[in-house]
Structures are given as C-alpha cells and as structure tokens.
C-alpha cells in the first residue's frame, strides 16, 4: 500500500471513530439527485482520466471549462430578467425600467392565451389575459411592447413554444418597421415543444407537426435571421416539474438530439443550424451539484455533436446556455429568504459558466414581481458580477476533487439515461410512452416526501417557521385589461385590410397542407395584421391538436 493510501486508510479509521462518538447528521448524504451519494471526503483518487481529454482549456473542446477563451474577463454574462405582465404598454414600461437599471438584454414572459395560440378575446382566454405574462394577440401589440427600444441594440429572448413561429414573425416585422433588417436582430425563442409534452403542457399541435414548425424555423433563420438563436432547449421546466439534476441534463440533451435528428432528416446541414442552438437550465439550491451539472452538460453535448452527428464547426460543439434561478425553490413563507436562495443559485450559474442569467424576484411564489423586487433581483446578479471577484478567473472551482468527481458522475448517469432513451427509439418515442414523465413524477414524489417527513429542510416551511407573518405588497394586474384588450382587437379587425388577411391565411393553409417552409407565409400573415389566434387556428385546422395519453 502506498504511503498516501495508508494515510488515507488511517484517517478514515480515525474519522469512523469520531463518528461513533459524535454521529454524523445522516447515515448517508446525497445530492438532490438521490442516485449520487456524497462521500465524507474527496481526494485525488476520486478524479480519474486525462486533463486534456476531460477538461481542456476554456473555449476549446470538450468545453468543460467554458465556451469562450476569456469568459467573463471580457464581458459579464447577459443580465436578462424574465419580465412580462398585463398589457403591452405596462410591460414596455417595465422593460425600459430594467434597461435603465443596467439590464443588458430583454426576456419576455407571455400570458397563457398567447402561449397556446389564442387571442385575448377567445373564449378559451377568459380570465387569463395578462395574468402570468404580457398579452400579445397581434403585430399591433408587439409594436407597443417594443416601442422606443432599438432592436439593433438589444437582444431579446421570448419564452414561447407552440406559437414561436408567429411571435418571431411579429418581432421581425417590428424590427423592419424600425428600419432594422432581419439579419441585424439578435435574440432567442424558446421553441422547445418536446419539453412542453413532458413537463409544462402549453402545446398545440401533435409532435410531428410541431417538429416540422421547429425545423422550418431552423431553415428560415439560417437564411434570413442568422444571429437569432432558433431554439432554447429547456431543462428549466423539466427541473421545475420535479426532476433531479441528472434527469434535467439527460432529458434536455435527449430532446436536443431529437431536434438535430429531425433537422438533419429534413435535409439541413448540421453545421448550418447547430451553432444557433441554445440551451436553458435551472439553478437550484444544491450549490456544488449545480456547478458540476453545467460543466457536465457542456462536455456531453460537445461529444454528442462531434461524434454522433459528425459536426465539423467547433461552434456546433458548444453548449451555450441561459440560466434561471429555481422558481420552485422559492417559498411563500418569509419571502425575504428567497433573496438568499437566489443569490446562491445565481452564483452557481456563474461559476458553472452561464452565458445569460435571470434571477428570480423574492415575491414570485406569491405573485408577479413588483418593481422593487425586480430591481433587487437584478441587483443580486450585478453584485455578483461587480463586487464578488468570482468572474475574474475562468472556472475557478476546476480541480476541486469533489467538483471534478461530481461532474464525472453526473455525466455518467446522464449518459445512461440517454442510452436508455435511444433504445426506446429516441426522445419523441420516450415521451409518447410516458417514460420521461414517470421518471420526473417519481423524483418529484420522493422530494416532496422528504419535505413532508422533515428529512429535507426548507427554511421557513417545515423548520424555522414564523407565526403571524406580515403580508408583503404584491403586484396587481389591472382588472379591466381583458375588456380593454378585447376592444383593441375589435378595432383592429374593423380597420385592417380583411381581404388581404384572408388571402394570406389561405396561402398559409395551402402551404401547411404541403411541404413548403411555413415561416415566409406566417411572416406575410403577421404583416397583414392577421392575429395570433387566426394564424394558429389555420394550422390547428390542418395539423389537429395534441391530445396526451393518460399514464
């Protein structure tokens, strides 16, 4: 036995003796992924493999240490606060407020009717207009939303999936009205429909039609909107639905594989569209696991793109991602505690090498954020950026025996999931069979049980509670908004060229029945002021609506 092994053995015996006198807090320690047990101590023996093969240098394959050679020493991550509520006017004012306070990109939250392709005056929209995001029914609303914001100076993320093609068309049309051509705008649409089937539920069309729309966007943007991230493949909502960190990585990358396969099958060159793929992850409370998760995801994706899809462009190998702090970790009790949670989560995202970041507001477990709480959330990441010093060197936790071991273990377990999903025929098949949904539900159940029995502590919820907490001031939505929005839509339908609208919708329907790329037809319909609901209903007529199986 080497001297090191002997001394480690002796230390372990000593630690066991100490633990017999002063028992450790638990019999076993695990990360939030119950399948990963945390050892008492990590040493050099826990880190295997060649440095260049596993880590490499920042900006180089396999990108474990980051996708840029200088990372935050050149410029900080994009501070992009997810924002949207009520009317387009109200959200426009919030956008401008955040930009004035140092935000460096826009991120748009849409209300539920918009997310599932209904106009504000549709019966299905009743009671939901402007509640969880901004109501956008037509190009007119989008013009108001972006009024006074130079679209060649700011990048915009839009959290929209099933009707992503329509909202992107509206954005392009507004930019053109500003004199900004589509090749000059930059931003991201979420456009990740597979995770909607798995975790969130704001889908419209069956999977095959949805995949067609997504690949149509890939093809259109490669030609006309080259600086636009055409999809943000999202683990965020998978995690919010209750997955573990390992499942978040595995299911997200399995969905990404499905998108790439669909695009290649449609005849697109992988290196034409892959550099514009982007990802969206959650940052939860288990700080070190989250840092390792981001590093593992980058490494896995680079190998998938290089080895499985034979991509040649290094940009195709890079996993670039936005991070949002964990909404499901926020508590309604003692909401000020959420500022601390968000700070830790944001720090994990930065140490994990995120490209952009949203920090949740303290009151989001109760309502949409007030102006004050939104400002504190932005200030949280500004303090991390400008005061903490963590951005001054790249991947500062690299070389930690625990971090490297944890990165390896997350990679190993995620690859096992991906292999299993491959055996099932890929992500779409796995979703249709309810596999991902069941795995997430089981993980969520176990996590909730741990909170119920007290083995997992949530400060202020099942321990350290306060009686008679004061009620915080909450953001309120204008109760007249739905009526006002409906009146505006009625006016639009009265004053636009309805013959032109009908002609554009008819052309879209014919294209949907065939195989043409639908994006040019959607752009034309939007410019004629066809509404979101009218455009989506044309495609509903052709494609039908998705009806989930029951598991």
mmCIF file of N, CA and C in Angstrom, residues 422-548:
data_model
loop_
_atom_site.group_PDB
_atom_site.id
_atom_site.type_symbol
_atom_site.label_atom_id
_atom_site.label_comp_id
_atom_site.label_asym_id
_atom_site.label_seq_id
_atom_site.Cartn_x
_atom_site.Cartn_y
_atom_site.Cartn_z
ATOM 1 N N UNK A 422 -32.399 6.289 -26.177
ATOM 2 C CA UNK A 422 -32.043 5.848 -27.537
ATOM 3 C C UNK A 422 -32.625 4.466 -27.819
ATOM 4 N N UNK A 423 -32.512 3.555 -26.837
ATOM 5 C CA UNK A 423 -33.045 2.192 -27.024
ATOM 6 C C UNK A 423 -34.557 2.209 -27.240
ATOM 7 N N UNK A 424 -35.225 3.202 -26.664
ATOM 8 C CA UNK A 424 -36.677 3.296 -26.813
ATOM 9 C C UNK A 424 -37.076 3.903 -28.161
ATOM 10 N N UNK A 425 -36.084 4.389 -28.912
ATOM 11 C CA UNK A 425 -36.371 4.988 -30.212
ATOM 12 C C UNK A 425 -36.229 6.495 -30.220
ATOM 13 N N UNK A 426 -35.689 7.049 -29.145
ATOM 14 C CA UNK A 426 -35.453 8.492 -29.091
ATOM 15 C C UNK A 426 -36.449 9.217 -28.201
ATOM 16 N N UNK A 427 -36.232 10.532 -28.082
ATOM 17 C CA UNK A 427 -36.998 11.330 -27.126
ATOM 18 C C UNK A 427 -38.495 11.338 -27.429
ATOM 19 N N UNK A 428 -38.853 11.459 -28.717
ATOM 20 C CA UNK A 428 -40.279 11.534 -29.046
ATOM 21 C C UNK A 428 -40.992 10.248 -28.621
ATOM 22 N N UNK A 429 -40.374 9.112 -28.904
ATOM 23 C CA UNK A 429 -40.960 7.820 -28.502
ATOM 24 C C UNK A 429 -41.037 7.721 -26.981
ATOM 25 N N UNK A 430 -39.970 8.145 -26.309
ATOM 26 C CA UNK A 430 -39.943 8.067 -24.845
ATOM 27 C C UNK A 430 -41.050 8.927 -24.234
ATOM 28 N N UNK A 431 -41.276 10.088 -24.857
ATOM 29 C CA UNK A 431 -42.347 10.968 -24.368
ATOM 30 C C UNK A 431 -43.705 10.333 -24.639
ATOM 31 N N UNK A 432 -43.877 9.798 -25.840
ATOM 32 C CA UNK A 432 -45.162 9.185 -26.182
ATOM 33 C C UNK A 432 -45.481 8.015 -25.254
ATOM 34 N N UNK A 433 -44.442 7.322 -24.783
ATOM 35 C CA UNK A 433 -44.662 6.198 -23.867
ATOM 36 C C UNK A 433 -44.727 6.647 -22.406
ATOM 37 N N UNK A 434 -44.537 7.946 -22.168
ATOM 38 C CA UNK A 434 -44.644 8.474 -20.810
ATOM 39 C C UNK A 434 -43.441 8.196 -19.938
ATOM 40 N N UNK A 435 -42.321 7.782 -20.569
ATOM 41 C CA UNK A 435 -41.152 7.402 -19.762
ATOM 42 C C UNK A 435 -40.578 8.585 -18.986
ATOM 43 N N UNK A 436 -40.296 9.683 -19.702
ATOM 44 C CA UNK A 436 -39.709 10.846 -19.008
ATOM 45 C C UNK A 436 -40.675 11.364 -17.949
ATOM 46 N N UNK A 437 -41.960 11.414 -18.300
ATOM 47 C CA UNK A 437 -42.945 11.928 -17.354
ATOM 48 C C UNK A 437 -42.947 11.112 -16.065
ATOM 49 N N UNK A 438 -42.895 9.791 -16.194
ATOM 50 C CA UNK A 438 -42.918 8.934 -14.992
ATOM 51 C C UNK A 438 -41.661 9.130 -14.156
ATOM 52 N N UNK A 439 -40.520 9.213 -14.817
ATOM 53 C CA UNK A 439 -39.270 9.399 -14.074
ATOM 54 C C UNK A 439 -39.305 10.712 -13.282
ATOM 55 N N UNK A 440 -39.818 11.756 -13.929
ATOM 56 C CA UNK A 440 -39.904 13.057 -13.250
ATOM 57 C C UNK A 440 -40.906 12.996 -12.106
ATOM 58 N N UNK A 441 -42.043 12.375 -12.358
ATOM 59 C CA UNK A 441 -43.060 12.275 -11.299
ATOM 60 C C UNK A 441 -42.524 11.515 -10.087
ATOM 61 N N UNK A 442 -41.785 10.444 -10.333
ATOM 62 C CA UNK A 442 -41.223 9.685 -9.213
ATOM 63 C C UNK A 442 -40.233 10.521 -8.416
ATOM 64 N N UNK A 443 -39.383 11.265 -9.140
ATOM 65 C CA UNK A 443 -38.402 12.107 -8.455
ATOM 66 C C UNK A 443 -39.104 13.200 -7.652
ATOM 67 N N UNK A 444 -40.141 13.788 -8.252
ATOM 68 C CA UNK A 444 -40.873 14.857 -7.555
ATOM 69 C C UNK A 444 -41.552 14.304 -6.302
ATOM 70 N N UNK A 445 -42.096 13.104 -6.415
ATOM 71 C CA UNK A 445 -42.768 12.484 -5.261
ATOM 72 C C UNK A 445 -41.766 12.246 -4.127
ATOM 73 N N UNK A 446 -40.596 11.708 -4.488
ATOM 74 C CA UNK A 446 -39.591 11.445 -3.450
ATOM 75 C C UNK A 446 -39.154 12.743 -2.772
ATOM 76 N N UNK A 447 -38.976 13.791 -3.565
ATOM 77 C CA UNK A 447 -38.548 15.078 -2.997
ATOM 78 C C UNK A 447 -39.613 15.643 -2.065
ATOM 79 N N UNK A 448 -40.880 15.526 -2.469
ATOM 80 C CA UNK A 448 -41.957 16.049 -1.629
ATOM 81 C C UNK A 448 -42.078 15.242 -0.335
ATOM 82 N N UNK A 449 -41.913 13.919 -0.441
ATOM 83 C CA UNK A 449 -41.970 13.083 0.755
ATOM 84 C C UNK A 449 -40.866 13.459 1.748
ATOM 85 N N UNK A 450 -39.691 13.781 1.211
ATOM 86 C CA UNK A 450 -38.582 14.164 2.094
ATOM 87 C C UNK A 450 -38.893 15.467 2.829
ATOM 88 N N UNK A 451 -39.601 16.365 2.154
ATOM 89 C CA UNK A 451 -40.013 17.616 2.828
ATOM 90 C C UNK A 451 -41.085 17.306 3.870
ATOM 91 N N UNK A 452 -42.010 16.427 3.510
ATOM 92 C CA UNK A 452 -43.119 16.093 4.435
ATOM 93 C C UNK A 452 -42.601 15.433 5.701
ATOM 94 N N UNK A 453 -41.609 14.531 5.547
ATOM 95 C CA UNK A 453 -41.134 13.824 6.765
ATOM 96 C C UNK A 453 -39.994 14.572 7.452
ATOM 97 N N UNK A 454 -39.593 15.711 6.905
ATOM 98 C CA UNK A 454 -38.604 16.553 7.567
ATOM 99 C C UNK A 454 -37.160 16.176 7.274
ATOM 100 N N UNK A 455 -36.938 15.124 6.504
ATOM 101 C CA UNK A 455 -35.547 14.757 6.205
ATOM 102 C C UNK A 455 -34.899 15.787 5.272
ATOM 103 N N UNK A 456 -35.709 16.508 4.502
ATOM 104 C CA UNK A 456 -35.208 17.653 3.725
ATOM 105 C C UNK A 456 -35.783 18.916 4.358
ATOM 106 N N UNK A 457 -34.905 19.815 4.757
ATOM 107 C CA UNK A 457 -35.347 21.029 5.448
ATOM 108 C C UNK A 457 -35.522 22.166 4.439
ATOM 109 N N UNK A 458 -36.673 22.819 4.487
ATOM 110 C CA UNK A 458 -36.898 24.046 3.730
ATOM 111 C C UNK A 458 -37.133 25.146 4.762
ATOM 112 N N UNK A 459 -36.172 26.023 4.876
ATOM 113 C CA UNK A 459 -36.207 27.037 5.944
ATOM 114 C C UNK A 459 -37.459 27.903 5.799
ATOM 115 N N UNK A 460 -38.178 28.002 6.893
ATOM 116 C CA UNK A 460 -39.397 28.814 6.901
ATOM 117 C C UNK A 460 -40.642 28.039 6.533
ATOM 118 N N UNK A 461 -40.459 26.797 6.004
ATOM 119 C CA UNK A 461 -41.618 25.999 5.589
ATOM 120 C C UNK A 461 -41.845 24.838 6.544
ATOM 121 N N UNK A 462 -40.844 23.952 6.690
ATOM 122 C CA UNK A 462 -41.006 22.849 7.633
ATOM 123 C C UNK A 462 -40.051 22.965 8.825
ATOM 124 N N UNK A 463 -39.339 24.070 8.903
ATOM 125 C CA UNK A 463 -38.484 24.356 10.062
ATOM 126 C C UNK A 463 -38.235 25.864 10.106
ATOM 127 N N UNK A 464 -37.993 26.381 11.292
ATOM 128 C CA UNK A 464 -37.716 27.809 11.487
ATOM 129 C C UNK A 464 -38.872 28.673 10.978
ATOM 130 N N UNK A 465 -40.070 28.256 11.308
ATOM 131 C CA UNK A 465 -41.255 28.986 10.840
ATOM 132 C C UNK A 465 -41.528 30.221 11.699
ATOM 133 N N UNK A 466 -42.233 31.167 11.146
ATOM 134 C CA UNK A 466 -42.686 32.353 11.869
ATOM 135 C C UNK A 466 -44.202 32.330 11.967
ATOM 136 N N UNK A 467 -44.705 32.743 13.080
ATOM 137 C CA UNK A 467 -46.156 32.898 13.210
ATOM 138 C C UNK A 467 -46.525 34.334 12.849
ATOM 139 N N UNK A 468 -47.686 34.510 12.327
ATOM 140 C CA UNK A 468 -48.228 35.849 12.026
ATOM 141 C C UNK A 468 -47.286 36.695 11.164
ATOM 142 N N UNK A 469 -46.868 36.140 10.061
ATOM 143 C CA UNK A 469 -46.000 36.893 9.157
ATOM 144 C C UNK A 469 -46.744 38.089 8.558
ATOM 145 N N UNK A 470 -46.074 39.231 8.422
ATOM 146 C CA UNK A 470 -46.728 40.361 7.736
ATOM 147 C C UNK A 470 -46.927 40.035 6.261
ATOM 148 N N UNK A 471 -47.990 40.568 5.662
ATOM 149 C CA UNK A 471 -48.255 40.304 4.248
ATOM 150 C C UNK A 471 -47.481 41.291 3.383
ATOM 151 N N UNK A 472 -46.706 40.800 2.419
ATOM 152 C CA UNK A 472 -45.956 41.733 1.554
ATOM 153 C C UNK A 472 -46.875 42.418 0.552
ATOM 154 N N UNK A 473 -46.420 43.560 0.055
ATOM 155 C CA UNK A 473 -47.166 44.240 -1.010
ATOM 156 C C UNK A 473 -46.928 43.491 -2.321
ATOM 157 N N UNK A 474 -47.987 43.195 -3.051
ATOM 158 C CA UNK A 474 -47.864 42.385 -4.263
ATOM 159 C C UNK A 474 -48.260 43.175 -5.500
ATOM 160 N N UNK A 475 -47.703 42.739 -6.650
ATOM 161 C CA UNK A 475 -48.058 43.336 -7.924
ATOM 162 C C UNK A 475 -49.506 42.972 -8.280
ATOM 163 N N UNK A 476 -50.273 43.953 -8.701
ATOM 164 C CA UNK A 476 -51.669 43.694 -9.069
ATOM 165 C C UNK A 476 -51.853 43.923 -10.574
ATOM 166 N N UNK A 477 -52.698 43.093 -11.181
ATOM 167 C CA UNK A 477 -52.994 43.216 -12.606
ATOM 168 C C UNK A 477 -54.283 44.020 -12.772
ATOM 169 N N UNK A 478 -54.282 44.924 -13.736
ATOM 170 C CA UNK A 478 -55.456 45.758 -13.991
ATOM 171 C C UNK A 478 -56.669 44.878 -14.315
ATOM 172 N N UNK A 479 -57.729 44.912 -13.489
ATOM 173 C CA UNK A 479 -58.885 44.037 -13.735
ATOM 174 C C UNK A 479 -59.626 44.378 -15.025
ATOM 175 N N UNK A 480 -59.382 45.563 -15.578
ATOM 176 C CA UNK A 480 -60.051 45.979 -16.823
ATOM 177 C C UNK A 480 -59.292 45.555 -18.067
ATOM 178 N N UNK A 481 -58.130 44.909 -17.861
ATOM 179 C CA UNK A 481 -57.262 44.625 -19.004
ATOM 180 C C UNK A 481 -57.962 43.796 -20.083
ATOM 181 N N UNK A 482 -58.686 42.758 -19.673
ATOM 182 C CA UNK A 482 -59.307 41.869 -20.661
ATOM 183 C C UNK A 482 -60.292 42.642 -21.542
ATOM 184 N N UNK A 483 -61.095 43.497 -20.906
ATOM 185 C CA UNK A 483 -62.060 44.302 -21.676
ATOM 186 C C UNK A 483 -61.331 45.233 -22.637
ATOM 187 N N UNK A 484 -60.275 45.893 -22.139
ATOM 188 C CA UNK A 484 -59.532 46.838 -22.982
ATOM 189 C C UNK A 484 -58.891 46.108 -24.168
ATOM 190 N N UNK A 485 -58.311 44.954 -23.880
ATOM 191 C CA UNK A 485 -57.641 44.169 -24.926
ATOM 192 C C UNK A 485 -58.652 43.727 -25.993
ATOM 193 N N UNK A 486 -59.829 43.324 -25.542
ATOM 194 C CA UNK A 486 -60.872 42.886 -26.491
ATOM 195 C C UNK A 486 -61.337 44.041 -27.380
ATOM 196 N N UNK A 487 -61.454 45.212 -26.803
ATOM 197 C CA UNK A 487 -61.868 46.383 -27.587
ATOM 198 C C UNK A 487 -60.818 46.720 -28.648
ATOM 199 N N UNK A 488 -59.558 46.582 -28.280
ATOM 200 C CA UNK A 488 -58.487 46.871 -29.241
ATOM 201 C C UNK A 488 -58.514 45.871 -30.403
ATOM 202 N N UNK A 489 -58.765 44.622 -30.075
ATOM 203 C CA UNK A 489 -58.815 43.603 -31.126
ATOM 204 C C UNK A 489 -59.989 43.857 -32.067
ATOM 205 N N UNK A 490 -61.111 44.253 -31.498
ATOM 206 C CA UNK A 490 -62.283 44.550 -32.334
ATOM 207 C C UNK A 490 -61.967 45.703 -33.283
ATOM 208 N N UNK A 491 -61.279 46.713 -32.780
ATOM 209 C CA UNK A 491 -60.904 47.857 -33.603
ATOM 210 C C UNK A 491 -59.934 47.437 -34.715
ATOM 211 N N UNK A 492 -58.986 46.575 -34.362
ATOM 212 C CA UNK A 492 -58.022 46.088 -35.361
ATOM 213 C C UNK A 492 -58.748 45.356 -36.485
ATOM 214 N N UNK A 493 -59.667 44.494 -36.123
ATOM 215 C CA UNK A 493 -60.373 43.700 -37.141
ATOM 216 C C UNK A 493 -61.262 44.588 -38.029
ATOM 217 N N UNK A 494 -61.673 45.723 -37.472
ATOM 218 C CA UNK A 494 -62.520 46.634 -38.232
ATOM 219 C C UNK A 494 -61.706 47.477 -39.215
ATOM 220 N N UNK A 495 -60.471 47.809 -38.842
ATOM 221 C CA UNK A 495 -59.709 48.787 -39.620
ATOM 222 C C UNK A 495 -58.665 48.164 -40.552
ATOM 223 N N UNK A 496 -58.300 46.934 -40.380
ATOM 224 C CA UNK A 496 -57.267 46.326 -41.246
ATOM 225 C C UNK A 496 -57.882 45.943 -42.600
ATOM 226 N N UNK A 497 -57.043 45.541 -43.537
ATOM 227 C CA UNK A 497 -57.492 45.073 -44.854
ATOM 228 C C UNK A 497 -57.869 43.593 -44.735
ATOM 229 N N UNK A 498 -59.146 43.324 -44.495
ATOM 230 C CA UNK A 498 -59.553 41.947 -44.221
ATOM 231 C C UNK A 498 -59.448 41.039 -45.441
ATOM 232 N N UNK A 499 -59.575 41.599 -46.652
ATOM 233 C CA UNK A 499 -59.378 40.765 -47.845
ATOM 234 C C UNK A 499 -57.931 40.265 -47.904
ATOM 235 N N UNK A 500 -57.010 41.177 -47.571
ATOM 236 C CA UNK A 500 -55.599 40.793 -47.564
ATOM 237 C C UNK A 500 -55.339 39.724 -46.491
ATOM 238 N N UNK A 501 -55.920 39.907 -45.330
ATOM 239 C CA UNK A 501 -55.744 38.934 -44.248
ATOM 240 C C UNK A 501 -56.241 37.560 -44.694
ATOM 241 N N UNK A 502 -57.410 37.527 -45.290
ATOM 242 C CA UNK A 502 -57.971 36.241 -45.735
ATOM 243 C C UNK A 502 -57.092 35.582 -46.782
ATOM 244 N N UNK A 503 -56.540 36.388 -47.678
ATOM 245 C CA UNK A 503 -55.666 35.842 -48.725
ATOM 246 C C UNK A 503 -54.387 35.252 -48.112
ATOM 247 N N UNK A 504 -53.818 35.954 -47.131
ATOM 248 C CA UNK A 504 -52.580 35.466 -46.505
ATOM 249 C C UNK A 504 -52.843 34.202 -45.689
ATOM 250 N N UNK A 505 -53.992 34.150 -45.028
ATOM 251 C CA UNK A 505 -54.314 32.951 -44.244
ATOM 252 C C UNK A 505 -54.592 31.759 -45.168
ATOM 253 N N UNK A 506 -55.209 32.021 -46.301
ATOM 254 C CA UNK A 506 -55.469 30.942 -47.260
ATOM 255 C C UNK A 506 -54.155 30.395 -47.811
ATOM 256 N N UNK A 507 -53.200 31.300 -48.086
ATOM 257 C CA UNK A 507 -51.890 30.860 -48.585
ATOM 258 C C UNK A 507 -51.172 30.025 -47.528
ATOM 259 N N UNK A 508 -51.298 30.442 -46.280
ATOM 260 C CA UNK A 508 -50.676 29.677 -45.187
ATOM 261 C C UNK A 508 -51.287 28.283 -45.089
ATOM 262 N N UNK A 509 -52.597 28.207 -45.226
ATOM 263 C CA UNK A 509 -53.272 26.903 -45.122
ATOM 264 C C UNK A 509 -52.802 25.962 -46.220
ATOM 265 N N UNK A 510 -52.698 26.503 -47.427
ATOM 266 C CA UNK A 510 -52.250 25.680 -48.558
ATOM 267 C C UNK A 510 -50.819 25.185 -48.317
ATOM 268 N N UNK A 511 -49.972 26.078 -47.794
ATOM 269 C CA UNK A 511 -48.582 25.690 -47.516
ATOM 270 C C UNK A 511 -48.531 24.632 -46.418
ATOM 271 N N UNK A 512 -49.371 24.777 -45.407
ATOM 272 C CA UNK A 512 -49.382 23.806 -44.299
ATOM 273 C C UNK A 512 -49.812 22.427 -44.793
ATOM 274 N N UNK A 513 -50.693 22.417 -45.789
ATOM 275 C CA UNK A 513 -51.139 21.130 -46.342
ATOM 276 C C UNK A 513 -50.056 20.480 -47.203
ATOM 277 N N UNK A 514 -49.075 21.284 -47.627
ATOM 278 C CA UNK A 514 -47.974 20.756 -48.425
ATOM 279 C C UNK A 514 -46.717 20.619 -47.590
ATOM 280 N N UNK A 515 -45.582 20.863 -48.236
ATOM 281 C CA UNK A 515 -44.306 20.666 -47.533
ATOM 282 C C UNK A 515 -43.426 21.912 -47.530
ATOM 283 N N UNK A 516 -43.958 23.045 -47.996
ATOM 284 C CA UNK A 516 -43.144 24.265 -48.022
ATOM 285 C C UNK A 516 -42.769 24.705 -46.606
ATOM 286 N N UNK A 517 -41.664 25.435 -46.495
ATOM 287 C CA UNK A 517 -41.319 26.075 -45.224
ATOM 288 C C UNK A 517 -42.412 27.096 -44.902
ATOM 289 N N UNK A 518 -42.981 27.005 -43.689
ATOM 290 C CA UNK A 518 -44.140 27.835 -43.343
ATOM 291 C C UNK A 518 -43.776 29.251 -42.909
ATOM 292 N N UNK A 519 -42.520 29.479 -42.559
ATOM 293 C CA UNK A 519 -42.163 30.782 -41.994
ATOM 294 C C UNK A 519 -42.472 31.968 -42.914
ATOM 295 N N UNK A 520 -42.145 31.919 -44.226
ATOM 296 C CA UNK A 520 -42.462 33.085 -45.064
ATOM 297 C C UNK A 520 -43.962 33.377 -45.094
ATOM 298 N N UNK A 521 -44.792 32.361 -45.053
ATOM 299 C CA UNK A 521 -46.245 32.553 -45.080
ATOM 300 C C UNK A 521 -46.736 33.152 -43.757
ATOM 301 N N UNK A 522 -46.116 32.722 -42.658
ATOM 302 C CA UNK A 522 -46.502 33.278 -41.353
ATOM 303 C C UNK A 522 -46.077 34.745 -41.261
ATOM 304 N N UNK A 523 -44.884 35.055 -41.747
ATOM 305 C CA UNK A 523 -44.415 36.451 -41.741
ATOM 306 C C UNK A 523 -45.371 37.325 -42.553
ATOM 307 N N UNK A 524 -45.786 36.841 -43.715
ATOM 308 C CA UNK A 524 -46.707 37.610 -44.556
ATOM 309 C C UNK A 524 -48.039 37.848 -43.845
ATOM 310 N N UNK A 525 -48.567 36.807 -43.192
ATOM 311 C CA UNK A 525 -49.851 36.936 -42.489
ATOM 312 C C UNK A 525 -49.750 37.925 -41.333
ATOM 313 N N UNK A 526 -48.643 37.852 -40.603
ATOM 314 C CA UNK A 526 -48.432 38.774 -39.481
ATOM 315 C C UNK A 526 -48.389 40.221 -39.968
ATOM 316 N N UNK A 527 -47.668 40.453 -41.072
ATOM 317 C CA UNK A 527 -47.536 41.818 -41.594
ATOM 318 C C UNK A 527 -48.882 42.372 -42.074
ATOM 319 N N UNK A 528 -49.803 41.466 -42.444
ATOM 320 C CA UNK A 528 -51.143 41.910 -42.843
ATOM 321 C C UNK A 528 -52.049 42.119 -41.620
ATOM 322 N N UNK A 529 -51.482 41.934 -40.429
ATOM 323 C CA UNK A 529 -52.214 42.077 -39.161
ATOM 324 C C UNK A 529 -53.223 40.948 -38.922
ATOM 325 N N UNK A 530 -52.954 39.771 -39.482
ATOM 326 C CA UNK A 530 -53.682 38.587 -39.018
ATOM 327 C C UNK A 530 -53.281 38.366 -37.568
ATOM 328 N N UNK A 531 -54.210 37.942 -36.753
ATOM 329 C CA UNK A 531 -53.888 37.806 -35.331
ATOM 330 C C UNK A 531 -53.226 36.456 -35.043
ATOM 331 N N UNK A 532 -52.654 36.395 -33.860
ATOM 332 C CA UNK A 532 -52.029 35.145 -33.397
ATOM 333 C C UNK A 532 -53.028 33.989 -33.466
ATOM 334 N N UNK A 533 -54.230 34.218 -32.937
ATOM 335 C CA UNK A 533 -55.232 33.156 -32.905
ATOM 336 C C UNK A 533 -55.651 32.733 -34.305
ATOM 337 N N UNK A 534 -55.799 33.700 -35.202
ATOM 338 C CA UNK A 534 -56.206 33.362 -36.570
ATOM 339 C C UNK A 534 -55.153 32.499 -37.266
ATOM 340 N N UNK A 535 -53.897 32.858 -37.069
ATOM 341 C CA UNK A 535 -52.815 32.093 -37.705
ATOM 342 C C UNK A 535 -52.738 30.684 -37.105
ATOM 343 N N UNK A 536 -52.790 30.619 -35.774
ATOM 344 C CA UNK A 536 -52.698 29.297 -35.123
ATOM 345 C C UNK A 536 -53.913 28.433 -35.467
ATOM 346 N N UNK A 537 -55.068 29.054 -35.616
ATOM 347 C CA UNK A 537 -56.261 28.261 -35.941
ATOM 348 C C UNK A 537 -56.190 27.664 -37.346
ATOM 349 N N UNK A 538 -55.569 28.391 -38.272
ATOM 350 C CA UNK A 538 -55.362 27.823 -39.611
ATOM 351 C C UNK A 538 -54.554 26.526 -39.498
ATOM 352 N N UNK A 539 -53.497 26.580 -38.685
ATOM 353 C CA UNK A 539 -52.642 25.391 -38.545
ATOM 354 C C UNK A 539 -53.339 24.320 -37.704
ATOM 355 N N UNK A 540 -54.181 24.734 -36.742
ATOM 356 C CA UNK A 540 -54.989 23.745 -35.997
ATOM 357 C C UNK A 540 -55.880 22.951 -36.961
ATOM 358 N N UNK A 541 -56.471 23.674 -37.915
ATOM 359 C CA UNK A 541 -57.357 23.003 -38.878
ATOM 360 C C UNK A 541 -56.607 21.943 -39.689
ATOM 361 N N UNK A 542 -55.347 22.254 -40.023
ATOM 362 C CA UNK A 542 -54.572 21.329 -40.865
ATOM 363 C C UNK A 542 -53.922 20.222 -40.022
ATOM 364 N N UNK A 543 -53.307 20.616 -38.909
ATOM 365 C CA UNK A 543 -52.489 19.666 -38.132
ATOM 366 C C UNK A 543 -53.271 18.945 -37.034
ATOM 367 N N UNK A 544 -54.375 19.533 -36.591
ATOM 368 C CA UNK A 544 -55.083 18.989 -35.437
ATOM 369 C C UNK A 544 -54.429 19.455 -34.137
ATOM 370 N N UNK A 545 -54.983 19.012 -33.008
ATOM 371 C CA UNK A 545 -54.427 19.372 -31.704
ATOM 372 C C UNK A 545 -53.952 18.113 -30.991
ATOM 373 N N UNK A 546 -52.905 18.274 -30.208
ATOM 374 C CA UNK A 546 -52.342 17.133 -29.478
ATOM 375 C C UNK A 546 -53.225 16.773 -28.287
ATOM 376 N N UNK A 547 -53.517 15.496 -28.162
ATOM 377 C CA UNK A 547 -54.257 15.001 -27.005
ATOM 378 C C UNK A 547 -53.365 14.022 -26.267
ATOM 379 N N UNK A 548 -52.936 14.355 -25.058
ATOM 380 C CA UNK A 548 -51.994 13.465 -24.358
ATOM 381 C C UNK A 548 -52.652 12.163 -23.925
#
